Amino acid sequence: MQLKVEKLTHIYSEGLPFESLAMTDVSFTMEQGEFAALIGHTGSGKSTLIQHINGLLKPTSGHVYLDGVDVNEKSPEARALRRRIGLVFQYPEYQLFEETVLKDVCFGPKNLGLSEEEAEEVSREALALVGITGEKLERSPFNLSGGEKRRVAIAGVLAMDPELLILDEPTAGLDPRGHAEILDAVRRIREKKNMSIIMVSHNMDDVASLADRVLVLEDGRLIMDGSPREIFARGEELRAIGLEIPSAKDFMEKLAKMPALKEKGLEIDDGAITIDEAQEEILKLFGSKA
Amino acid sequence: MAIKDITLGQYYPAESPVHRLDPRTKIVGTVVYMVSLFCVNSFSAFALSILLLGTVIAVSKVPLRFIAKGLKPVLILIILTMLINLFLTPGELLLSLGPLKVTEEGIYRAAFMALRLVLLIFGSSMLTLTTKPIQLTDGMEALMKPFEKIGLPAHELAMMMTIALRFIPTLMDETDKIMKAQTARGADFESGNFKEKAKALVPLLVPLFVSAFRIAGDLAMAMEARCYRGGEGRTRMNPMRYSGRDGAAALILALYLAVIIFSRTLGLF
Ligand SMILES: Nc1ncnc2c1ncn2[C@@H]1O[C@H](COP(=O)(O)OP(=O)(O)O)[C@@H](O)[C@H]1O
Ligand SMILES: [Mg+2]
């Protein structure tokens, strides 16, 4: 489905002495099948923005349209469209509540009106997609590791078969292994399902290797919107607002600046943003020397 | 979200003499004022109570509209109390609607009761609106101190209150978050009959309890790590001090109380 955010402004606790302007005049459009990464430092409004997309927060001014329908309309049509959005909050493991993993994942599909058997079927599928299988399905979700809990929570949303999946910092606070498992799950979702994805992330390596579009928020404003290559080419601007660039890109920039390289008359393109691209570029360098 | 809009028990940050009063003065003042409301039984005495509270509100810079929001959750109670008093007070019959009888005394009682409740709520709201929770519990601890001799654990009680107050916003945030997350999974907290509504709360309550225990565990660990051992010999970062302002407030209050008591015993007004 198409997502269109138009001049979105949000003020928390409007009219109270502690009101705060969290979102100013944000506009962008996203087509079906896109994978967008949403970046910005803490408090820049990322979570605020994504909660508008399924109508959990109401804009102070502006609109959010899904396939041309305003999500905040009271019509059944808008309600149905809101249900096509799968929102996974930050630290989603804190929303688990059922006796078993499988039952917990079934909660969403059952709320959509699926029968017990149908719900179980889609839930097993969703769990397999995030790499949870076998006896773990019958375990209590509270007895899993942090990374597993989180994947169960993601499966809970996946099982509702959304058209647009939104992940709010899905790897925050996980160890490297948990982190890698979540990324694998996101990759599998991307391959197997025709879902649009918005992923909030602080890890620029993940962004570079997964996303085909990057949105940059700063102080509630959308200040950059483009392909990962375009965005990460603006390293100085990103650093100025407290963001990093991918480690591969950082390495290539340092490499390109090395005087020794210049002395030898070697040219290197520092545009690579993933390890694979960097490797290719360096191999090319070796090749030209040979 | 609606949860965030509850003002009862909330602090309203502002710079005013009322905010700067010593919490002990404010706590005692509030208690005295509330007791006085139960002694008051004439309109002219009520006028005095309203005048006093009105002045405090005006000086405190807290908008009336903000205080009035605290009435919302108890509005039904007030209306019910009014109706019961209006129809069930025996006395001089003015009007009768079938089994319901309105008496002159009933009208007085209903009006007094409503006034009393509104003033009670406004008065107690003023205490919490102008006093930070931490100051409030510090004040309570100091006031309970004399009772330690008879075994009242003043510091522990105050600490429990401080922690409870400190974590109300945290748990509200947590509730808000979990509610949103379950709503995003299609949970419905609003429609359905009583039984369905109660059942719909399970996906909210289980994670909330899990969170509360996690937070409690973390806090206990952090307190132990800093060698917290209870109240014995602890000093304060911001010791409380009475100032001239507190003397003035006490004087006004004493004057008010004297007038109320005299008017009642001598039937002056
Ligand atoms: N429920 C809330 N009430 C008031 N202010 C909020 C609330 N949630 C977020 N904010 C404020 O809005 C701004 C953006 O927050 P958020 O969207 O959570 O940022 P991010 O997800 O990018 O870290 C911050 O300044 C934050 O303090
Ligand atoms: Mg956030």
CSV table of N, CA and C and ligand atoms in Angstrom, one decimal, chain A residues 47 90 168-169, ligand 2:
chain,number,residue,atom,x,y,z
A,47,SER,N,9.9,7.7,17.1
A,47,SER,CA,8.7,7.0,17.6
A,47,SER,C,7.4,7.7,17.4
A,90,GLN,N,9.4,-0.4,20.4
A,90,GLN,CA,10.7,-0.6,21.0
A,90,GLN,C,10.5,-1.5,22.2
A,168,ASP,N,10.4,-0.4,15.5
A,168,ASP,CA,11.1,0.7,16.2
A,168,ASP,C,12.3,0.1,16.9
A,169,GLU,N,13.4,0.5,16.5
A,169,GLU,CA,14.7,0.0,17.1
A,169,GLU,C,14.7,-1.5,17.4
C,2,MG,MG,12.0,6.1,20.1
